[in-house]
Amino acid sequence: MTVHTLIAPRPAAGCAEDAVLRERGQREVFCGLTSIVWLHRKMQDAFFLVVGSRTCAHLIQSAAGVMIFAEPRFATAIMEERDLAGLTDANDELDRVVERLIARRPDIRLLFLVGSCPSEVIKLDLHRAARRLDGIFAPRVRVLNYSGSGIETTFTEGEDAALAAIVPQMPAAAPGAAPSLLVAGTLADVVEDQFRRLFDGLGIADVGFLPARRLADLPPVGPATQVLLAQPFLKDTARALEERGASLLSAPLPVGAEGTTRWLQAAATAFHVSRERFQNVTAAGEARAERAVRRHRAALEGRRVFLFPDSQIEIPVARFLAREMGMELIEVGTPYLHRGHLAAELALLPPGAAISEGQDVDRQLDRCRRAAPDLVVCGLGLANPLEAEGIATKWSIELIFTPIQGYEQAGDLAELFARPLARRQKLAV
Amino acid sequence: MQLTLWTYEGPPHVGAMRIATAMEGLHYVLHAPQGDTYADLLFTMIERRDRRPPVTYTTFQARDLGGDTAGLFQDACRAAYERFRPEAMIVGASCTAELIQDDPGGLATTLGLPIPVIALELPAYQKKENWGASETFYRLVRGLARPRAGDHVRGPRPTCNILGPTALGFRHRDDLLEIRRLLETIGVTVNVVAPLGARPSDIARLGEADFNVVLYPEIAEAAARYLEKAFGQPAVRTVPIGVGATRDFIAEVARVAGLPPLTAEAGSRLPWYSRSVDSTYLTGKRVFIFADGPHAVAAARVATTELAFDLVGIGTYSREFAREVRAVAAEHGIEALITDDYLEVEDQIAALRPELILGTQMERHIAKRLGIPCAVISAPVHVQDFPARQSPQMGFEGANVLFDTWVHPLMMGLEEHLLHMFRDDFEFNDRSGSHLGKAPAPAAPAAAVAAEPEPAAPSVVPATTRWDAGAENELRKIPFFVRGKARRNTERFALERGIATITLDTLYDAKAHFGR
């Protein structure tokens, strides 16, 4: 398939106006704490201290398989009976824990106090605690807070909350500074470097990434900053950046060849890059991506896919599966639908694609079984049970833990969906 | 507040899930926020279960907190009953729901469901996973078990219940098969196995058995004590891990069941393998044990009396078993480590420098970092702890498995002796390597030159310490698989004593210092 580089989202096509099924019930999703798993890999001098329960600690270690790290850069301050009964001052306890932690890890420059369900329910004021501790440890260690609680955040919304907490720490762009580009949302380092090279080629020299790998590398932000979202779940982060004067570019996400081109195009247009230069810079990558994707198209074309809600990346991925892989979308579930940020994505979805927001997992499983899809994209709690029923699955968590954005990863992304089907064909047991 | 980087046990409601998931026809309605569903994947991924755990989570959100979370819980209960039609239901709260004090038990009772509903109180800020499993099983037994109808008349074959195996248990599946076979071989009929595979209606007929076998005391001791008191059922409490303990187990079963003394050792290979001359090199291997309480205690006995290792350290994360583990430690003249902080465990291992670690998956990682051989003997479980083959820890086959899995990580006995004997052979060069690959070699048997594991990071030797030609030459004669260690230990020895030039004497002084 050929994607042309001159692109404006097609008006009113797709399902932007279609009804969305809103569900309320049991959600088979992670809470926001889980995003610590990739955030701590990305932010190499940050430590994430969850103030929560044993459940929080168990969740993160189960999701992260943390035993592979000698000493991970995240931990849980587990609240105990006496913390709740008010026998000890929670703030004194927190100070003690933080002091011990900072003494133990002199390499840490940024400490997040991360709120959890129990800390939110007992209304432990972590914002004040962070300000107090910041007063003690700054400038050597900065202390910030956000909530990754399950009562407020779903999975990737934890990253949104963390980044929104960092935005006030970004330096202010100098008055009258030249326009700059800010890419918001965690990308794998290798993807970030690829994009940096592409922006360089386009002549967009001043490009920052949020989050930065180190606290000291936080890019400046100001009225001349144009923001490109690299992830779909950055509601609060985008708002915080806008409050700093930045403006948001509307684009699909850089998923697949088409998405990457359109995403880069949004930046190119904002920075007045000539059409010729854009084509010169992107043509090779785009062609490579299309070639890589084409290899898997035969395996996926015409197959029917059902996506359970997980990370909010479902809509961009569904768009890729429908438009570049020729798959038929049965249902595209998302934990939360931000119509504004996803306007360009929704416009590209095939007409009639059913979108559901939120979840009632048992009812959704009923719909899924009735539809008998060829492939289900779902979380790890559902994958093996569905496989045991004879339904092929793709773990949605891989869409977050593996690099899928950009031209060079488009083939990998396609392969993620082709692999379970290929495996089934090979197996004769 | 307790700073926790990693934890050996989950919260108590995960223990309750292990009971519910082990059983059939039971449903658990858990008052919990979104995110707590992560626990499902422990079962579907680690244990590769083909069904979702029978758990409904109410998934309340921040906006519900001011409103009607109690109503949400009742709706979830009703919907779960309608959809799953269980024989019985357990209801409870996770850590967050505990704080909002909705009283799941009371709320569920007012629904008037036509099935038994058992309320669980699992204090999430005091207790942990195994306690939660034990309490849940106890509540189920208390709520559902009925005394046997009529007087107790012993049938031709004595009958027992096997209590304790759960979902997500360390080798529970395989232990159960082994012990069930053993019991049937010696003439005991199994009435009910619970919780694994039992229905609530099976729990109801626990009272029909003559006695109970407590396979996993951390799960089943509380229930067994209740059954003892309520129905007069005696319990067999020996945990049959190892040859000696299995013999004791059989003797205890015979005594409780009124059977003549008997032996049933077919297929038991550990005793002969351990007496075989190639096992000589196992003698006095310094072993460190860290596990849940019962597995730590059992491993200490096997290690010292059946493999002739020396116990240099023992510990547990199960505070409930601190007393038993301390008693074992006292027998060996050491102090037990009772902690759930793996950094403390790591520190102690680094200080003790054992030659073998028997631990959990966490100790396996610690062992890897420190370059020490390790075998896993206890939960918390990992996908590797659910092997495709049968691999029990209990019974005589279990003892065979222990022999293999504890001895293999050590040097391959005779093979390493030969390696050492022929080290001067021209075909034997440093590139031929050991089967242990590139990992720092563990202590070699005969060549106990400063035999101890390396520190995790190479020690920094100041440029002032140098080797003279004689010492350097002698170092080259030491087998390659311990040479690096000998070099480091000698350098450390020299550094600590302010020796600037390492001579032959320094080398052998160091060997004497570090060797046993």
mmCIF file of N, CA and C in Angstrom, chain A residues 24-31 49 53-55 58-59 61-62 66-67 69-72 74-81 83-84 90 93 96-97 101 104 117-118 121-122 150-151 153-154 361-362 365-366 380-382 384-385 388 395, chain B residues 1-7 9-11 13-14 33-38 40-42 44-45 48-52 55-57 59-65 83-84 95-96 99-100 125-126 128-129 340-343 361-362 365 369:
data_model
loop_
_atom_site.group_PDB
_atom_site.id
_atom_site.type_symbol
_atom_site.label_atom_id
_atom_site.label_comp_id
_atom_site.label_asym_id
_atom_site.label_seq_id
_atom_site.Cartn_x
_atom_site.Cartn_y
_atom_site.Cartn_z
ATOM 1 N N ARG A 24 -19.523 0.002 31.975
ATOM 2 C CA ARG A 24 -19.214 0.255 33.364
ATOM 3 C C ARG A 24 -19.323 -1.084 34.069
ATOM 4 N N GLY A 25 -18.253 -1.571 34.630
ATOM 5 C CA GLY A 25 -18.325 -2.864 35.301
ATOM 6 C C GLY A 25 -16.933 -3.310 35.670
ATOM 7 N N GLN A 26 -16.726 -4.626 35.802
ATOM 8 C CA GLN A 26 -15.388 -5.088 36.153
ATOM 9 C C GLN A 26 -14.414 -4.788 35.025
ATOM 10 N N ARG A 27 -13.295 -4.170 35.409
ATOM 11 C CA ARG A 27 -12.272 -3.842 34.422
ATOM 12 C C ARG A 27 -11.084 -4.751 34.613
ATOM 13 N N GLU A 28 -10.697 -5.397 33.563
ATOM 14 C CA GLU A 28 -9.540 -6.280 33.613
ATOM 15 C C GLU A 28 -8.344 -5.486 33.069
ATOM 16 N N VAL A 29 -7.908 -4.496 33.841
ATOM 17 C CA VAL A 29 -6.814 -3.626 33.406
ATOM 18 C C VAL A 29 -5.898 -3.355 34.595
ATOM 19 N N PHE A 30 -4.705 -2.908 34.283
ATOM 20 C CA PHE A 30 -3.763 -2.510 35.328
ATOM 21 C C PHE A 30 -4.123 -1.115 35.846
ATOM 22 N N CYS A 31 -3.604 -0.788 37.018
ATOM 23 C CA CYS A 31 -3.709 0.588 37.493
ATOM 24 C C CYS A 31 -2.482 1.367 37.029
ATOM 25 N N LEU A 49 8.870 5.975 44.335
ATOM 26 C CA LEU A 49 8.503 5.417 45.644
ATOM 27 C C LEU A 49 6.978 5.426 45.773
ATOM 28 N N SER A 53 0.237 -0.167 49.601
ATOM 29 C CA SER A 53 0.035 -1.392 50.373
ATOM 30 C C SER A 53 0.889 -2.509 49.793
ATOM 31 N N ARG A 54 0.827 -3.659 50.442
ATOM 32 C CA ARG A 54 1.531 -4.830 49.920
ATOM 33 C C ARG A 54 1.019 -5.200 48.527
ATOM 34 N N THR A 55 -0.270 -4.913 48.292
ATOM 35 C CA THR A 55 -0.827 -5.205 46.973
ATOM 36 C C THR A 55 -0.086 -4.407 45.899
ATOM 37 N N HIS A 58 3.244 -5.905 45.249
ATOM 38 C CA HIS A 58 3.085 -7.195 44.569
ATOM 39 C C HIS A 58 2.693 -6.987 43.116
ATOM 40 N N LEU A 59 1.828 -6.011 42.880
ATOM 41 C CA LEU A 59 1.426 -5.691 41.503
ATOM 42 C C LEU A 59 2.646 -5.318 40.665
ATOM 43 N N GLN A 61 5.866 -5.765 41.132
ATOM 44 C CA GLN A 61 6.868 -6.800 40.894
ATOM 45 C C GLN A 61 6.325 -7.900 39.984
ATOM 46 N N SER A 62 5.008 -8.140 40.061
ATOM 47 C CA SER A 62 4.433 -9.151 39.179
ATOM 48 C C SER A 62 4.429 -8.661 37.740
ATOM 49 N N VAL A 66 10.624 -7.969 38.493
ATOM 50 C CA VAL A 66 11.748 -7.128 38.912
ATOM 51 C C VAL A 66 12.942 -7.899 39.403
ATOM 52 N N MET A 67 12.806 -9.204 39.551
ATOM 53 C CA MET A 67 13.935 -9.919 40.130
ATOM 54 C C MET A 67 15.184 -9.833 39.265
ATOM 55 N N PHE A 69 16.501 -7.236 38.213
ATOM 56 C CA PHE A 69 17.318 -6.079 38.577
ATOM 57 C C PHE A 69 17.974 -6.313 39.929
ATOM 58 N N ALA A 70 19.218 -5.925 40.045
ATOM 59 C CA ALA A 70 19.911 -6.082 41.314
ATOM 60 C C ALA A 70 19.153 -5.304 42.381
ATOM 61 N N GLU A 71 18.889 -4.061 42.092
ATOM 62 C CA GLU A 71 18.114 -3.245 43.002
ATOM 63 C C GLU A 71 17.346 -2.270 42.139
ATOM 64 N N PRO A 72 16.072 -2.494 41.992
ATOM 65 C CA PRO A 72 15.299 -1.687 41.053
ATOM 66 C C PRO A 72 15.191 -0.242 41.528
ATOM 67 N N PHE A 74 12.634 1.394 41.883
ATOM 68 C CA PHE A 74 11.309 1.683 42.417
ATOM 69 C C PHE A 74 11.110 0.824 43.648
ATOM 70 N N ALA A 75 10.247 1.294 44.499
ATOM 71 C CA ALA A 75 10.012 0.580 45.748
ATOM 72 C C ALA A 75 8.643 0.992 46.264
ATOM 73 N N THR A 76 8.189 0.276 47.262
ATOM 74 C CA THR A 76 6.924 0.632 47.889
ATOM 75 C C THR A 76 7.170 0.892 49.367
ATOM 76 N N ALA A 77 6.672 2.021 49.842
ATOM 77 C CA ALA A 77 6.620 2.239 51.285
ATOM 78 C C ALA A 77 5.291 1.639 51.715
ATOM 79 N N ILE A 78 5.355 0.428 52.267
ATOM 80 C CA ILE A 78 4.123 -0.293 52.589
ATOM 81 C C ILE A 78 3.537 0.240 53.887
ATOM 82 N N MET A 79 2.307 0.727 53.794
ATOM 83 C CA MET A 79 1.638 1.246 54.991
ATOM 84 C C MET A 79 1.206 0.068 55.851
ATOM 85 N N GLU A 80 1.368 0.233 57.131
ATOM 86 C CA GLU A 80 1.015 -0.826 58.063
ATOM 87 C C GLU A 80 -0.075 -0.331 58.999
ATOM 88 N N GLU A 81 -0.564 -1.283 59.781
ATOM 89 C CA GLU A 81 -1.678 -0.990 60.685
ATOM 90 C C GLU A 81 -1.459 0.299 61.487
ATOM 91 N N ASP A 83 0.334 2.847 60.817
ATOM 92 C CA ASP A 83 0.271 4.063 60.005
ATOM 93 C C ASP A 83 -1.175 4.502 59.840
ATOM 94 N N LEU A 84 -2.065 3.510 59.698
ATOM 95 C CA LEU A 84 -3.471 3.820 59.463
ATOM 96 C C LEU A 84 -4.162 4.236 60.751
ATOM 97 N N ALA A 90 2.281 9.721 59.679
ATOM 98 C CA ALA A 90 2.638 9.207 58.357
ATOM 99 C C ALA A 90 3.755 10.042 57.738
ATOM 100 N N GLU A 93 7.080 9.071 59.171
ATOM 101 C CA GLU A 93 7.448 7.771 58.617
ATOM 102 C C GLU A 93 7.995 7.929 57.206
ATOM 103 N N ARG A 96 11.410 9.350 57.122
ATOM 104 C CA ARG A 96 12.399 8.342 57.513
ATOM 105 C C ARG A 96 12.724 7.433 56.322
ATOM 106 N N VAL A 97 11.659 6.982 55.657
ATOM 107 C CA VAL A 97 11.845 6.082 54.521
ATOM 108 C C VAL A 97 12.615 6.782 53.402
ATOM 109 N N LEU A 101 16.293 5.939 51.779
ATOM 110 C CA LEU A 101 16.382 5.668 50.348
ATOM 111 C C LEU A 101 17.428 6.543 49.676
ATOM 112 N N ARG A 104 20.855 5.557 50.485
ATOM 113 C CA ARG A 104 21.231 4.302 49.852
ATOM 114 C C ARG A 104 21.545 4.475 48.376
ATOM 115 N N CYS A 117 -4.070 3.642 45.619
ATOM 116 C CA CYS A 117 -5.462 3.614 46.113
ATOM 117 C C CYS A 117 -5.535 3.871 47.620
ATOM 118 N N PRO A 118 -4.807 3.084 48.431
ATOM 119 C CA PRO A 118 -4.960 3.336 49.875
ATOM 120 C C PRO A 118 -4.490 4.723 50.300
ATOM 121 N N VAL A 121 -7.262 7.065 49.461
ATOM 122 C CA VAL A 121 -8.472 6.894 50.280
ATOM 123 C C VAL A 121 -8.280 7.486 51.674
ATOM 124 N N ILE A 122 -7.085 7.319 52.241
ATOM 125 C CA ILE A 122 -6.890 7.916 53.571
ATOM 126 C C ILE A 122 -6.462 9.383 53.462
ATOM 127 N N GLY A 150 -5.352 3.137 41.257
ATOM 128 C CA GLY A 150 -6.331 2.499 40.388
ATOM 129 C C GLY A 150 -7.698 3.148 40.463
ATOM 130 N N ILE A 151 -7.962 3.892 41.510
ATOM 131 C CA ILE A 151 -9.268 4.550 41.557
ATOM 132 C C ILE A 151 -9.279 5.805 40.679
ATOM 133 N N THR A 153 -6.499 6.200 37.960
ATOM 134 C CA THR A 153 -5.758 6.032 36.714
ATOM 135 C C THR A 153 -5.791 4.587 36.227
ATOM 136 N N THR A 154 -5.840 4.458 34.913
ATOM 137 C CA THR A 154 -5.778 3.154 34.274
ATOM 138 C C THR A 154 -4.434 3.019 33.566
ATOM 139 N N VAL A 361 -15.984 -6.700 31.816
ATOM 140 C CA VAL A 361 -15.198 -7.725 31.142
ATOM 141 C C VAL A 361 -16.025 -8.954 30.788
ATOM 142 N N ASP A 362 -16.950 -9.350 31.636
ATOM 143 C CA ASP A 362 -17.715 -10.554 31.326
ATOM 144 C C ASP A 362 -18.602 -10.338 30.102
ATOM 145 N N LEU A 365 -16.437 -10.253 27.061
ATOM 146 C CA LEU A 365 -16.050 -11.614 26.667
ATOM 147 C C LEU A 365 -17.202 -12.305 25.943
ATOM 148 N N ASP A 366 -18.428 -12.057 26.398
ATOM 149 C CA ASP A 366 -19.594 -12.624 25.698
ATOM 150 C C ASP A 366 -19.620 -12.142 24.248
ATOM 151 N N LEU A 380 -2.885 -10.063 29.776
ATOM 152 C CA LEU A 380 -2.384 -11.390 30.126
ATOM 153 C C LEU A 380 -3.345 -12.180 31.010
ATOM 154 N N GLY A 381 -4.261 -11.488 31.668
ATOM 155 C CA GLY A 381 -5.237 -12.204 32.487
ATOM 156 C C GLY A 381 -6.249 -12.953 31.621
ATOM 157 N N LEU A 382 -6.422 -12.500 30.383
ATOM 158 C CA LEU A 382 -7.434 -13.094 29.511
ATOM 159 C C LEU A 382 -6.834 -13.994 28.436
ATOM 160 N N ASN A 384 -4.480 -16.570 28.046
ATOM 161 C CA ASN A 384 -4.487 -18.034 28.084
ATOM 162 C C ASN A 384 -5.896 -18.617 28.157
ATOM 163 N N PRO A 385 -6.791 -18.042 28.973
ATOM 164 C CA PRO A 385 -8.159 -18.575 28.956
ATOM 165 C C PRO A 385 -8.800 -18.534 27.565
ATOM 166 N N ALA A 388 -7.249 -21.185 25.402
ATOM 167 C CA ALA A 388 -7.771 -22.504 25.765
ATOM 168 C C ALA A 388 -9.151 -22.735 25.150
ATOM 169 N N TRP A 395 -0.893 -10.467 23.187
ATOM 170 C CA TRP A 395 -0.867 -9.724 24.454
ATOM 171 C C TRP A 395 -0.752 -8.239 24.184
ATOM 172 N N MET B 1 5.596 2.435 58.254
ATOM 173 C CA MET B 1 5.840 2.161 56.834
ATOM 174 C C MET B 1 7.088 1.332 56.676
ATOM 175 N N GLN B 2 7.001 0.399 55.742
ATOM 176 C CA GLN B 2 8.115 -0.503 55.541
ATOM 177 C C GLN B 2 8.592 -0.340 54.101
ATOM 178 N N LEU B 3 9.844 0.036 53.944
ATOM 179 C CA LEU B 3 10.394 0.226 52.603
ATOM 180 C C LEU B 3 10.636 -1.145 51.975
ATOM 181 N N THR B 4 9.955 -1.391 50.868
ATOM 182 C CA THR B 4 9.999 -2.720 50.272
ATOM 183 C C THR B 4 10.350 -2.616 48.796
ATOM 184 N N LEU B 5 11.441 -3.239 48.426
ATOM 185 C CA LEU B 5 11.836 -3.240 47.024
ATOM 186 C C LEU B 5 11.226 -4.430 46.302
ATOM 187 N N TRP B 6 10.996 -5.471 47.059
ATOM 188 C CA TRP B 6 10.479 -6.705 46.484
ATOM 189 C C TRP B 6 9.926 -7.505 47.649
ATOM 190 N N THR B 7 8.864 -8.241 47.433
ATOM 191 C CA THR B 7 8.259 -8.937 48.556
ATOM 192 C C THR B 7 8.062 -10.421 48.254
ATOM 193 N N GLU B 9 5.839 -12.408 49.691
ATOM 194 C CA GLU B 9 4.427 -12.796 49.716
ATOM 195 C C GLU B 9 3.559 -11.650 49.244
ATOM 196 N N GLY B 10 2.475 -11.999 48.571
ATOM 197 C CA GLY B 10 1.488 -11.017 48.181
ATOM 198 C C GLY B 10 0.582 -10.688 49.361
ATOM 199 N N PRO B 11 -0.439 -9.873 49.103
ATOM 200 C CA PRO B 11 -1.381 -9.519 50.167
ATOM 201 C C PRO B 11 -2.288 -10.712 50.482
ATOM 202 N N HIS B 13 -5.460 -11.196 50.307
ATOM 203 C CA HIS B 13 -6.554 -11.588 49.390
ATOM 204 C C HIS B 13 -6.035 -12.423 48.221
ATOM 205 N N VAL B 14 -4.739 -12.309 47.928
ATOM 206 C CA VAL B 14 -4.167 -13.196 46.904
ATOM 207 C C VAL B 14 -4.124 -14.634 47.438
ATOM 208 N N PRO B 33 -10.513 -1.958 43.899
ATOM 209 C CA PRO B 33 -10.456 -0.993 42.791
ATOM 210 C C PRO B 33 -9.871 -1.650 41.542
ATOM 211 N N GLN B 34 -9.971 -0.945 40.414
ATOM 212 C CA GLN B 34 -9.345 -1.477 39.196
ATOM 213 C C GLN B 34 -7.838 -1.554 39.429
ATOM 214 N N GLY B 35 -7.219 -2.507 38.812
ATOM 215 C CA GLY B 35 -5.784 -2.699 39.027
ATOM 216 C C GLY B 35 -5.545 -3.952 39.831
ATOM 217 N N ASP B 36 -6.414 -4.214 40.804
ATOM 218 C CA ASP B 36 -6.235 -5.443 41.592
ATOM 219 C C ASP B 36 -6.420 -6.695 40.738
ATOM 220 N N THR B 37 -7.005 -6.524 39.558
ATOM 221 C CA THR B 37 -7.149 -7.666 38.648
ATOM 222 C C THR B 37 -5.804 -8.184 38.148
ATOM 223 N N TYR B 38 -4.722 -7.457 38.444
ATOM 224 C CA TYR B 38 -3.395 -7.963 38.060
ATOM 225 C C TYR B 38 -3.203 -9.382 38.566
ATOM 226 N N ASP B 40 -5.035 -11.852 38.531
ATOM 227 C CA ASP B 40 -5.477 -12.899 37.602
ATOM 228 C C ASP B 40 -4.304 -13.470 36.812
ATOM 229 N N LEU B 41 -3.389 -12.586 36.425
ATOM 230 C CA LEU B 41 -2.353 -13.079 35.533
ATOM 231 C C LEU B 41 -1.304 -13.914 36.254
ATOM 232 N N LEU B 42 -1.284 -13.858 37.586
ATOM 233 C CA LEU B 42 -0.422 -14.791 38.305
ATOM 234 C C LEU B 42 -0.855 -16.212 37.967
ATOM 235 N N THR B 44 -3.063 -17.135 35.342
ATOM 236 C CA THR B 44 -3.143 -17.474 33.919
ATOM 237 C C THR B 44 -1.772 -17.526 33.268
ATOM 238 N N MET B 45 -0.800 -16.793 33.813
ATOM 239 C CA MET B 45 0.513 -16.786 33.178
ATOM 240 C C MET B 45 1.538 -17.645 33.918
ATOM 241 N N ARG B 48 -0.106 -20.961 34.074
ATOM 242 C CA ARG B 48 -0.683 -21.274 32.764
ATOM 243 C C ARG B 48 -2.078 -21.877 32.897
ATOM 244 N N ARG B 49 -2.894 -21.329 33.784
ATOM 245 C CA ARG B 49 -4.261 -21.847 33.932
ATOM 246 C C ARG B 49 -5.058 -21.544 32.678
ATOM 247 N N ASP B 50 -5.955 -22.450 32.344
ATOM 248 C CA ASP B 50 -6.717 -22.270 31.104
ATOM 249 C C ASP B 50 -8.043 -21.563 31.344
ATOM 250 N N ARG B 51 -8.264 -21.159 32.616
ATOM 251 C CA ARG B 51 -9.478 -20.406 32.908
ATOM 252 C C ARG B 51 -9.117 -19.208 33.761
ATOM 253 N N ARG B 52 -9.964 -18.171 33.707
ATOM 254 C CA ARG B 52 -9.747 -17.039 34.609
ATOM 255 C C ARG B 52 -10.032 -17.496 36.023
ATOM 256 N N VAL B 55 -13.053 -15.044 40.146
ATOM 257 C CA VAL B 55 -13.074 -13.866 41.004
ATOM 258 C C VAL B 55 -13.767 -12.727 40.273
ATOM 259 N N THR B 56 -14.707 -12.089 40.948
ATOM 260 C CA THR B 56 -15.325 -10.875 40.423
ATOM 261 C C THR B 56 -14.826 -9.706 41.271
ATOM 262 N N TYR B 57 -14.291 -8.702 40.611
ATOM 263 C CA TYR B 57 -13.791 -7.505 41.298
ATOM 264 C C TYR B 57 -14.820 -6.398 41.109
ATOM 265 N N THR B 59 -14.339 -3.226 41.170
ATOM 266 C CA THR B 59 -13.747 -2.150 40.371
ATOM 267 C C THR B 59 -14.356 -0.789 40.692
ATOM 268 N N PHE B 60 -14.277 -0.408 41.963
ATOM 269 C CA PHE B 60 -14.792 0.941 42.261
ATOM 270 C C PHE B 60 -13.740 1.983 41.896
ATOM 271 N N GLN B 61 -14.223 3.180 41.633
ATOM 272 C CA GLN B 61 -13.344 4.265 41.212
ATOM 273 C C GLN B 61 -13.470 5.432 42.185
ATOM 274 N N ALA B 62 -12.609 6.426 42.001
ATOM 275 C CA ALA B 62 -12.602 7.563 42.919
ATOM 276 C C ALA B 62 -13.983 8.198 42.992
ATOM 277 N N ARG B 63 -14.631 8.305 41.826
ATOM 278 C CA ARG B 63 -15.924 8.999 41.817
ATOM 279 C C ARG B 63 -17.013 8.215 42.553
ATOM 280 N N ASP B 64 -16.782 6.911 42.776
ATOM 281 C CA ASP B 64 -17.769 6.115 43.517
ATOM 282 C C ASP B 64 -17.651 6.318 45.020
ATOM 283 N N LEU B 65 -16.494 6.820 45.447
ATOM 284 C CA LEU B 65 -16.223 6.808 46.884
ATOM 285 C C LEU B 65 -17.219 7.654 47.661
ATOM 286 N N ARG B 83 -24.399 -15.143 36.825
ATOM 287 C CA ARG B 83 -23.575 -15.584 35.707
ATOM 288 C C ARG B 83 -22.907 -16.931 35.982
ATOM 289 N N PHE B 84 -22.365 -17.097 37.199
ATOM 290 C CA PHE B 84 -21.519 -18.271 37.431
ATOM 291 C C PHE B 84 -22.231 -19.389 38.195
ATOM 292 N N CYS B 95 -7.092 -4.447 50.065
ATOM 293 C CA CYS B 95 -6.564 -3.444 50.994
ATOM 294 C C CYS B 95 -7.304 -2.114 50.946
ATOM 295 N N THR B 96 -7.646 -1.650 49.731
ATOM 296 C CA THR B 96 -8.302 -0.348 49.618
ATOM 297 C C THR B 96 -9.734 -0.416 50.141
ATOM 298 N N LEU B 99 -10.377 -0.092 53.763
ATOM 299 C CA LEU B 99 -10.378 1.260 54.323
ATOM 300 C C LEU B 99 -11.742 1.921 54.238
ATOM 301 N N ILE B 100 -12.539 1.542 53.235
ATOM 302 C CA ILE B 100 -13.831 2.223 53.113
ATOM 303 C C ILE B 100 -14.923 1.513 53.915
ATOM 304 N N TYR B 125 -3.317 -4.888 56.128
ATOM 305 C CA TYR B 125 -2.194 -4.077 56.602
ATOM 306 C C TYR B 125 -1.429 -4.770 57.716
ATOM 307 N N GLN B 126 -1.834 -6.008 58.011
ATOM 308 C CA GLN B 126 -1.119 -6.785 59.028
ATOM 309 C C GLN B 126 -0.628 -8.104 58.482
ATOM 310 N N LYS B 128 -0.305 -11.428 55.428
ATOM 311 C CA LYS B 128 0.187 -11.653 54.075
ATOM 312 C C LYS B 128 -0.476 -12.864 53.419
ATOM 313 N N GLU B 129 0.056 -13.195 52.261
ATOM 314 C CA GLU B 129 -0.586 -14.169 51.371
ATOM 315 C C GLU B 129 -0.869 -15.529 52.015
ATOM 316 N N ASP B 340 11.565 -10.532 55.689
ATOM 317 C CA ASP B 340 11.053 -10.566 54.327
ATOM 318 C C ASP B 340 11.737 -9.491 53.478
ATOM 319 N N ASP B 341 12.919 -9.101 53.913
ATOM 320 C CA ASP B 341 13.707 -8.127 53.165
ATOM 321 C C ASP B 341 14.840 -8.869 52.449
ATOM 322 N N TYR B 342 14.728 -8.987 51.129
ATOM 323 C CA TYR B 342 15.698 -9.812 50.411
ATOM 324 C C TYR B 342 17.105 -9.221 50.470
ATOM 325 N N LEU B 343 17.202 -7.916 50.718
ATOM 326 C CA LEU B 343 18.541 -7.322 50.810
ATOM 327 C C LEU B 343 19.276 -7.862 52.043
ATOM 328 N N GLN B 361 13.008 -18.122 44.197
ATOM 329 C CA GLN B 361 13.471 -17.524 42.949
ATOM 330 C C GLN B 361 14.323 -16.291 43.228
ATOM 331 N N MET B 362 14.048 -15.590 44.312
ATOM 332 C CA MET B 362 14.854 -14.410 44.625
ATOM 333 C C MET B 362 16.274 -14.810 44.985
ATOM 334 N N HIS B 365 18.310 -15.430 42.026
ATOM 335 C CA HIS B 365 18.904 -14.233 41.414
ATOM 336 C C HIS B 365 20.094 -13.730 42.225
ATOM 337 N N ARG B 369 24.009 -13.369 40.948
ATOM 338 C CA ARG B 369 24.864 -12.182 41.106
ATOM 339 C C ARG B 369 26.161 -12.526 41.812
#
